[in-house]
């Protein structure tokens, strides 16, 4: 215990006994010291130890007096519980926003086709709630709901009405998308895209000011509604994660514990991402796993519990708003009545292969297109681009009933099992007249003309969706990728499902069908194929997507088909390239993202990566007691490094600490007002020598010196260095040999080295 | 690129150009170098870079020739896929073992009561499958099944028959438990307990040879069946995790990639733990989350996918064995017909409070008892202890129908909703004669005498289970804790549930019931209360247990009650102490487990923890070129450190590297056979000087020198040091100041310091 008594005198903040005549920076707290600049990476270790300071201050024993003590107690309790309070608030707000978005999208999507006479703010479905027609096709017959042509000309049918409706559909779509892109351009440029690549980068420790701001939240919510309603091939799921993260950031600012610590803030944001997925699909567990698998970088166990809490609150807030009008939590509710058979694994795996190929094609084509947009004239006309794509989408989508409706409705219908009451085209089977089975257990039947018709239309829809999604994702409007990807997979799945079903019906005697498909049995469920295809369509989100699907169906029975397809899809896509769409977009933007998944297996050493390289000028260092203020200013002016190592002397090159450029600039500009001149000597030592009064006043800067900089030896394998950077979230690391400072490795150096090793352009990493 | 060309010459393994006359250790590979001793901690960073070597060798470009090339290709493919193959094998074997255990337990539990006349190897349930009585109580009437008294005396009823059955029940129980404890004592002492504390420690990087061996696997499987069948208050869930991990370890030895790398092996074991929980509860997703939340230490994303795969395979293997005879995957299948109401959250939270208190009581009492066992004479008679506890359990359990049957059957019955066909005592309600509702929707009814009787018996069972479980867990037989904990919670829950139900029935007009419970409605489901209570009973496994429960019920509806109870339980327990039962047992055994969850928030610095302390003898170091073989041998003899830092010279104290004691011993004993004598100088430098032939042959040991030892400065906060130890899995870390070596911090030092800071006995950490 005796050794512990000497501790406190050595800790920086209690080191108050500096020489009185010295200018000692940070005697009083100075606001900006220890913060980061925009587009820079945070230092996780530093943030973590700052959080401890916060906890310490909270737990500090004080003598309480009556009133104050209660207030103190409440404050300290609130501080201890603030994590859960923030989660509750995030859950409530993101659930509410998701509900509002769902309702608005419903209404505006239907507005493109017609209007409700009884109340214009009703969507088609709400308008017809009073009538008894509940099936999909009969909805149209509800008298309160009028299509535009009927309202304007009185004629509901005929070529003229069709053309008028077609025209107005396009007009509305163009109006919505124009509004969306204009709002984004004018008010919040960060509101575009899905947001997930940037959130991944932010969670890994990057700073993008305003990306999760209030304006972004507001504009993204509004423009998301407009973008989805305009009928473009995009989903609201990705942007909802961004919206939830904005909520998280908003509530962080209420508590100093989170607003002042970039590390703690990122814990909250991880949980907010889980809440976002939770409301997007109505799948809280899937949301937590998504945050864990796909988005988060640093995910302590505490975050697991809190994410789960936030995801649950969000899901139940959404359910109490009940936007789907069925008090179901999930986006696509399905219930199948037949099990799957081993032989069906073959088509399921084929769907997985298709999903993997589609994923690869999409990533390659989309990245190529986005690169072209970035590098050519095209990028200068984002409004025009959005208008053009919306126009093309609307013109091509309207004639095909499967592309005209919203994508989530399409997926819903594709997932559906054909019950006895189903009247959609996809369920137009030729019924066996002497059928006397219960409604749930309908045997396989031959397809009617409606089904064949639907197959053609679905095939066209598939090609259309594949092509248009490639051009849509990456435009300057909010756009998610889940729903279009799932739609492509679901269409392919349903087509395969119907094909297998008809084969099984017409060829009972084939060996492959003989064992499990007797005549008159219900063996193949095309809806299940659609679901499996959808899971395979969203490549590389293996576990979380399977869990989401599992939450949708609420049963473990279909987990094997889903898993088989999802894993096949991942394997096929991995064979063509390891990078997912989010990583590709991160790379396209040059963000410094050190992927946890990339395995670094090259045999380079720290000495190969560190700067200065051979023939470079020597490393810019400060000495502990011989540098003047002028030297420091020159160094800051001449270089753009983010920090400087401090050594004992230039000869011995023994490392003392590391000082941040930002802190140094702040300190000097502050202290210059207090009488420090250019010829003043800067001291990083514990005690400065007593100088004669004639000498300029020295400047003591030990307070801003990081006395525990991270070091590795020059012989350390880069693999270990990469691992350390990843796990500890370092910003830079100093390289030594036998105690001598040799050089420095920054996160950017690591990323550039990794890019070089993978034969990519190292200059693509732009930020530090 | 030019800087990269110089790389390969610097990497240790290609450094073949040593001076010819030098004895250079490791010219050829030497088997034991780089391995660890028993009861020591591994170095994760080192294991990781060794894995890279493996990958490198695999990917090495070679010129293939016809036959060889195909074989090489197959080998490299197999190596790349070995991860998935191991998972498949683990899933298959652990699923099979779980199925066999289930069947055997079923049969042997029933054997205590009677025997099947048609085939003695049938359990009671299997015996009566042919008869039509399906409900629980009618089972007894099946003529093939005879109780022992009936078989031996011909009288099924009467006091004599009861006493005879009672006696034989006790006899069988004693026989089973005696067999179990003897087998464990004689063949595999590691097979006792739940195994989870040790597995946690092993996964965190500790070595316990034989803990996951073949013998342990075999004996644990057999004795688990005996222990569970003996009627003791223990479950098979924890031991199943141990069994699955043994399977994992077994299959690791088939692939050199896993058998030779302790880090990779632990990835496989994490996945195996998930498979174990998956088969224990039939909940694959819950299993993965359990592994993530409770067991694993280092859980990369790749492990997430593989765990999920292993868990799925295991679950489906178990299902195809179908031990429960109902083709249900889950252990307790429940289906409720009524939703829950907001007001019910109050009793649910009360159940959470009860669960938290029970958890705290259990941990404290059990640890106190285990400590007493360890320190007193009691520990010397494990067989007697088991026999005594079994005797007491059997004597007290038989008269009460709720403790006589197996604990999982009890939980099943408590979870059950009282349908119209249910004939158990718990469902003895007074029926409304003019009831004409569908069978699934039975309104709340007044309780009959059976229910009141059951309440008394349940209350006694609750007290009995609480007391006996405290003494059972920790005995020298396989014993899991999930099922007893769940049982305690479920009993409390069912009692509360019936109480609320009867209150709601008799006091419809009370304000709290008025809003949601009209007369004649079915508002309260006591089975749901049992489930919520069970979730609260297993304190601190918040997320994974809720997910397991969610998988059991297959619906999201009850996730809020479950979560509310589980989180309340956790909070209440945390208020009394942060440590879970597994952590407490780890501490009791003195294992070096650095918990990821413990937050270290003290303000000590590395300098306070490092050795040598003030007044200690100086740090034991080797110099790079002045130490003789004799010096090294003396150092090894005089100290018991696991490794020694190597410095340039004793004067400058500048660090070169770190050498492991084990490697040093191996190298010297090997090289002594090759002509090295005691006065030979040991060189750790790159080149040894050319010495005259008269001098003794020098020994070059650079190959076993770790050139990238981990260092921190003496000013580094201990919080950062703890974080580094945790995240990088270090074994030791050297402390420097301005490039000079000051001391060393080992994992044991860190743990002792943490114990000291928490006012615990630092001497309790025994291993390094």
XYZ file of C-alpha atoms in Angstrom, chain B residues 145-523:
379
model
C -45.505 -49.320 -16.998
C -45.222 -50.742 -13.495
C -43.879 -49.114 -10.409
C -41.375 -51.164 -8.473
C -43.776 -51.985 -5.631
C -46.409 -53.189 -8.084
C -43.867 -55.329 -9.882
C -42.417 -56.816 -6.708
C -45.482 -57.233 -4.513
C -48.363 -56.967 -6.923
C -49.955 -54.115 -4.955
C -49.953 -50.769 -6.685
C -51.672 -48.835 -3.880
C -51.412 -48.637 -0.125
C -48.913 -47.491 2.473
C -46.643 -50.497 1.990
C -46.290 -49.917 -1.713
C -45.630 -46.214 -1.097
C -42.873 -46.949 1.400
C -41.306 -49.550 -0.897
C -41.343 -47.149 -3.833
C -39.945 -44.379 -1.621
C -37.148 -46.657 -0.452
C -36.221 -47.831 -3.925
C -36.294 -44.263 -5.212
C -33.719 -43.286 -2.592
C -31.655 -46.393 -3.310
C -31.501 -45.725 -7.040
C -30.616 -42.070 -6.420
C -27.777 -43.052 -4.089
C -26.501 -45.625 -6.576
C -26.481 -43.153 -9.459
C -24.764 -40.406 -7.537
C -22.205 -42.790 -6.037
C -21.354 -44.042 -9.514
C -21.099 -40.470 -10.803
C -18.803 -39.185 -8.093
C -16.612 -42.307 -8.189
C -16.145 -42.151 -11.938
C -15.232 -38.475 -11.709
C -12.764 -39.118 -8.866
C -11.082 -42.039 -10.525
C -10.979 -41.144 -14.201
C -11.385 -37.432 -14.813
C -11.316 -34.973 -11.912
C -11.889 -32.125 -14.358
C -15.315 -33.515 -15.268
C -16.946 -32.096 -12.158
C -18.921 -28.874 -11.818
C -20.532 -26.908 -14.587
C -17.252 -26.206 -16.336
C -18.270 -22.748 -17.448
C -15.940 -20.834 -15.083
C -12.983 -22.854 -16.309
C -14.040 -22.519 -19.949
C -14.291 -18.756 -19.503
C -10.777 -18.760 -18.089
C -9.443 -20.997 -20.844
C -11.042 -18.824 -23.489
C -9.434 -15.766 -21.942
C -6.075 -17.373 -22.661
C -5.265 -19.715 -19.799
C -3.909 -23.218 -20.265
C -5.394 -26.101 -18.264
C -4.169 -29.272 -19.907
C -6.657 -32.090 -19.966
C -9.605 -29.898 -19.061
C -11.039 -30.375 -22.532
C -9.535 -33.790 -23.149
C -11.018 -37.018 -24.442
C -11.328 -38.591 -21.019
C -13.063 -35.562 -19.639
C -15.490 -35.702 -22.562
C -16.301 -39.363 -22.035
C -16.563 -39.273 -18.247
C -18.487 -36.008 -18.201
C -21.046 -37.377 -20.640
C -21.586 -40.542 -18.588
C -21.562 -38.921 -15.149
C -23.804 -36.101 -16.314
C -26.489 -38.660 -17.101
C -25.989 -40.287 -13.694
C -25.979 -36.996 -11.806
C -29.114 -35.656 -13.453
C -30.923 -38.989 -13.078
C -30.085 -39.165 -9.392
C -32.600 -36.385 -8.810
C -30.127 -33.875 -7.406
C -31.000 -30.228 -7.862
C -28.811 -29.642 -10.883
C -29.198 -29.205 -14.618
C -27.455 -30.534 -17.658
C -27.162 -27.221 -19.502
C -23.849 -25.945 -18.156
C -22.093 -29.332 -18.458
C -23.393 -29.610 -22.032
C -21.385 -26.498 -22.836
C -18.339 -28.221 -21.389
C -19.094 -31.360 -23.406
C -19.429 -29.312 -26.596
C -16.135 -27.559 -25.871
C -14.465 -30.935 -25.373
C -15.808 -31.931 -28.802
C -14.367 -28.695 -30.171
C -10.987 -29.421 -28.673
C -11.101 -32.972 -29.976
C -11.680 -31.854 -33.552
C -9.083 -29.094 -33.247
C -6.449 -31.784 -32.939
C -7.337 -33.034 -36.422
C -6.164 -29.810 -38.039
C -2.688 -28.446 -37.415
C -4.025 -24.946 -37.996
C -5.985 -25.237 -34.776
C -4.010 -27.721 -32.747
C -0.800 -25.738 -32.962
C -2.235 -22.316 -32.356
C -3.769 -21.575 -28.989
C -5.453 -18.436 -30.319
C -7.209 -20.146 -33.224
C -8.167 -23.019 -30.960
C -10.010 -20.586 -28.721
C -12.019 -19.287 -31.668
C -13.238 -22.829 -32.241
C -14.021 -23.275 -28.552
C -16.136 -20.100 -28.525
C -18.204 -21.534 -31.343
C -18.426 -24.885 -29.558
C -19.829 -23.148 -26.484
C -22.548 -21.686 -28.692
C -23.317 -25.169 -30.012
C -23.531 -26.423 -26.425
C -26.165 -23.900 -25.394
C -27.912 -24.422 -28.689
C -28.481 -28.096 -27.906
C -29.131 -27.478 -24.224
C -32.137 -25.272 -24.919
C -32.785 -25.868 -28.599
C -32.046 -22.190 -29.164
C -29.298 -21.583 -31.748
C -29.468 -17.790 -31.756
C -29.577 -17.685 -27.983
C -26.574 -19.990 -27.950
C -24.524 -17.652 -30.092
C -25.480 -14.704 -27.926
C -24.674 -16.683 -24.789
C -21.234 -17.454 -26.129
C -20.801 -13.804 -26.986
C -22.207 -12.384 -23.755
C -21.167 -14.861 -21.148
C -18.335 -17.128 -22.230
C -16.142 -15.713 -24.949
C -13.267 -13.376 -24.525
C -12.040 -12.757 -28.015
C -14.891 -12.976 -30.472
C -14.035 -11.859 -34.002
C -16.785 -11.504 -36.531
C -15.699 -14.641 -38.346
C -16.420 -16.539 -35.155
C -19.940 -15.115 -35.120
C -20.764 -16.751 -38.443
C -19.077 -20.011 -37.572
C -20.698 -20.167 -34.150
C -24.034 -19.688 -35.766
C -23.315 -22.480 -38.206
C -22.162 -24.863 -35.464
C -25.187 -23.977 -33.314
C -27.548 -24.658 -36.215
C -25.976 -27.984 -37.111
C -26.050 -29.052 -33.479
C -29.686 -28.046 -33.058
C -30.737 -29.936 -36.156
C -28.751 -33.016 -35.281
C -30.526 -33.024 -31.928
C -33.881 -32.560 -33.600
C -33.321 -35.468 -35.921
C -32.559 -37.660 -32.904
C -35.777 -36.274 -31.456
C -35.275 -37.119 -27.781
C -38.394 -35.276 -26.623
C -40.521 -37.292 -29.019
C -42.325 -34.266 -30.371
C -39.997 -33.056 -33.144
C -39.863 -29.731 -31.346
C -36.479 -28.162 -31.268
C -36.942 -26.363 -27.978
C -36.704 -27.626 -24.446
C -39.877 -25.978 -23.187
C -42.443 -25.314 -25.817
C -45.122 -22.880 -24.776
C -47.990 -21.184 -26.463
C -50.168 -18.634 -24.734
C -53.477 -17.380 -26.001
C -53.816 -14.064 -24.229
C -51.717 -10.936 -24.467
C -50.235 -9.258 -21.407
C -51.411 -5.923 -20.023
C -49.460 -2.899 -18.901
C -50.589 -3.301 -15.281
C -49.023 -6.748 -15.170
C -45.612 -5.139 -15.438
C -45.819 -4.513 -11.667
C -45.828 -8.214 -10.699
C -43.294 -8.915 -13.464
C -40.907 -6.337 -12.004
C -41.523 -7.788 -8.537
C -40.484 -11.155 -9.943
C -37.374 -9.433 -11.276
C -36.627 -8.119 -7.790
C -37.123 -11.598 -6.378
C -34.817 -13.026 -9.052
C -32.126 -10.484 -8.225
C -32.359 -11.202 -4.504
C -32.299 -14.941 -5.101
C -29.283 -14.554 -7.351
C -27.417 -12.526 -4.754
C -28.355 -14.898 -1.931
C -27.310 -17.868 -4.003
C -23.941 -16.461 -5.026
C -23.040 -15.365 -1.500
C -24.195 -18.545 0.208
C -22.760 -20.863 -2.414
C -19.377 -19.143 -2.431
C -19.268 -19.172 1.366
C -20.054 -22.877 1.354
C -17.494 -23.639 -1.371
C -14.872 -21.658 0.512
C -15.631 -23.671 3.622
C -15.367 -26.862 1.603
C -11.975 -25.768 0.321
C -10.556 -24.732 3.638
C -11.953 -27.307 6.067
C -11.951 -31.081 6.418
C -15.174 -31.199 4.406
C -13.272 -31.019 1.132
C -11.550 -34.297 1.861
C -14.667 -36.417 1.638
C -16.266 -35.538 -1.700
C -17.885 -38.955 -2.137
C -19.482 -38.817 1.273
C -20.685 -35.296 0.612
C -22.358 -36.272 -2.625
C -23.965 -39.329 -1.017
C -25.246 -37.248 1.895
C -26.702 -34.501 -0.281
C -28.271 -37.070 -2.606
C -29.801 -38.842 0.368
C -31.244 -35.649 1.817
C -32.513 -34.554 -1.600
C -34.179 -37.893 -2.287
C -35.767 -38.158 1.171
C -37.184 -34.643 1.038
C -38.055 -34.612 -2.636
C -40.132 -37.788 -2.950
C -43.159 -36.806 -0.882
C -43.721 -33.587 -2.835
C -44.927 -34.281 -6.405
C -43.307 -31.064 -7.637
C -39.844 -32.006 -6.451
C -40.113 -35.734 -7.156
C -40.225 -35.372 -10.918
C -37.257 -34.071 -12.871
C -36.680 -30.348 -12.726
C -37.178 -29.805 -16.434
C -40.527 -31.570 -16.304
C -41.473 -29.334 -13.394
C -40.547 -26.208 -15.339
C -42.481 -27.482 -18.334
C -45.599 -27.919 -16.230
C -45.207 -24.538 -14.549
C -44.882 -22.822 -17.930
C -48.009 -24.525 -19.214
C -51.182 -22.614 -19.828
C -54.259 -24.382 -18.443
C -56.119 -25.523 -21.521
C -59.467 -27.261 -21.466
C -57.934 -30.725 -21.606
C -55.324 -30.157 -18.942
C -55.870 -32.436 -15.980
C -52.955 -31.519 -13.720
C -53.487 -30.346 -10.182
C -52.379 -26.832 -11.146
C -55.311 -26.610 -13.543
C -57.968 -27.684 -11.073
C -60.209 -24.665 -11.516
C -63.937 -24.608 -10.860
C -65.493 -24.575 -14.269
C -68.364 -22.410 -15.218
C -70.979 -24.931 -16.396
C -72.552 -22.681 -18.999
C -69.257 -21.997 -20.685
C -69.508 -22.140 -24.448
C -66.239 -20.593 -25.553
C -63.671 -22.164 -27.826
C -61.215 -24.320 -25.895
C -58.326 -21.966 -26.322
C -59.925 -18.983 -24.726
C -60.947 -19.987 -21.240
C -61.975 -17.113 -18.970
C -60.441 -16.642 -15.545
C -62.037 -19.038 -13.097
C -61.978 -19.468 -9.335
C -59.329 -21.853 -8.114
C -60.373 -25.288 -6.932
C -58.938 -27.229 -3.989
C -56.275 -28.759 -6.244
C -54.825 -25.367 -7.008
C -54.700 -24.400 -3.324
C -53.063 -27.701 -2.542
C -50.566 -27.144 -5.357
C -49.771 -23.686 -4.029
C -48.701 -25.148 -0.686
C -46.629 -27.816 -2.316
C -45.010 -25.260 -4.630
C -44.126 -23.014 -1.699
C -42.432 -25.946 0.050
C -40.689 -26.901 -3.191
C -39.434 -23.317 -3.530
C -37.811 -23.298 -0.110
C -36.401 -26.772 -0.649
C -34.922 -25.912 -4.057
C -33.383 -22.687 -2.790
C -31.632 -24.395 0.105
C -30.540 -27.598 -1.601
C -29.205 -25.875 -4.739
C -26.809 -23.808 -2.629
C -25.257 -26.984 -1.283
C -25.378 -28.943 -4.530
C -23.551 -26.585 -6.900
C -19.831 -27.067 -6.512
C -19.830 -30.749 -5.520
C -17.537 -33.117 -7.359
C -20.073 -34.185 -9.963
C -21.189 -32.506 -13.180
C -23.765 -29.920 -12.218
C -25.407 -27.142 -14.152
C -27.103 -24.153 -12.667
C -29.533 -22.946 -15.300
C -32.306 -25.395 -14.622
C -32.352 -25.082 -10.797
C -32.217 -21.271 -11.073
C -35.000 -21.264 -13.612
C -37.008 -23.647 -11.465
C -36.800 -21.375 -8.425
C -37.892 -18.416 -10.509
C -40.618 -20.369 -12.257
C -42.102 -21.639 -8.990
C -42.171 -18.113 -7.565
C -43.626 -16.872 -10.830
C -46.402 -19.437 -10.936
C -47.360 -18.686 -7.321
C -47.498 -14.962 -8.058
C -49.382 -15.664 -11.280
C -52.090 -17.678 -9.546
C -52.351 -15.027 -6.836
C -52.827 -12.237 -9.390
C -55.297 -14.349 -11.335
C -57.441 -15.049 -8.294
C -57.280 -11.407 -7.222
C -58.394 -10.339 -10.663
C -61.237 -12.864 -10.611
C -62.508 -11.998 -7.168
C -61.974 -8.249 -7.396
C -62.975 -7.208 -10.881
C -64.006 -3.851 -9.523
C -60.628 -2.819 -8.136
C -59.210 0.110 -10.046
C -56.131 -1.732 -11.164
C -58.163 -4.525 -12.753
C -61.074 -2.458 -14.001
C -59.425 -1.330 -17.188
C -58.264 -4.597 -18.572
C -60.060 -7.408 -16.864
C -63.788 -7.636 -17.446
C -65.637 -10.476 -15.713
C -65.511 -13.587 -17.827
C -62.414 -12.514 -19.693
C -59.171 -14.466 -19.794
C -56.778 -11.838 -18.555
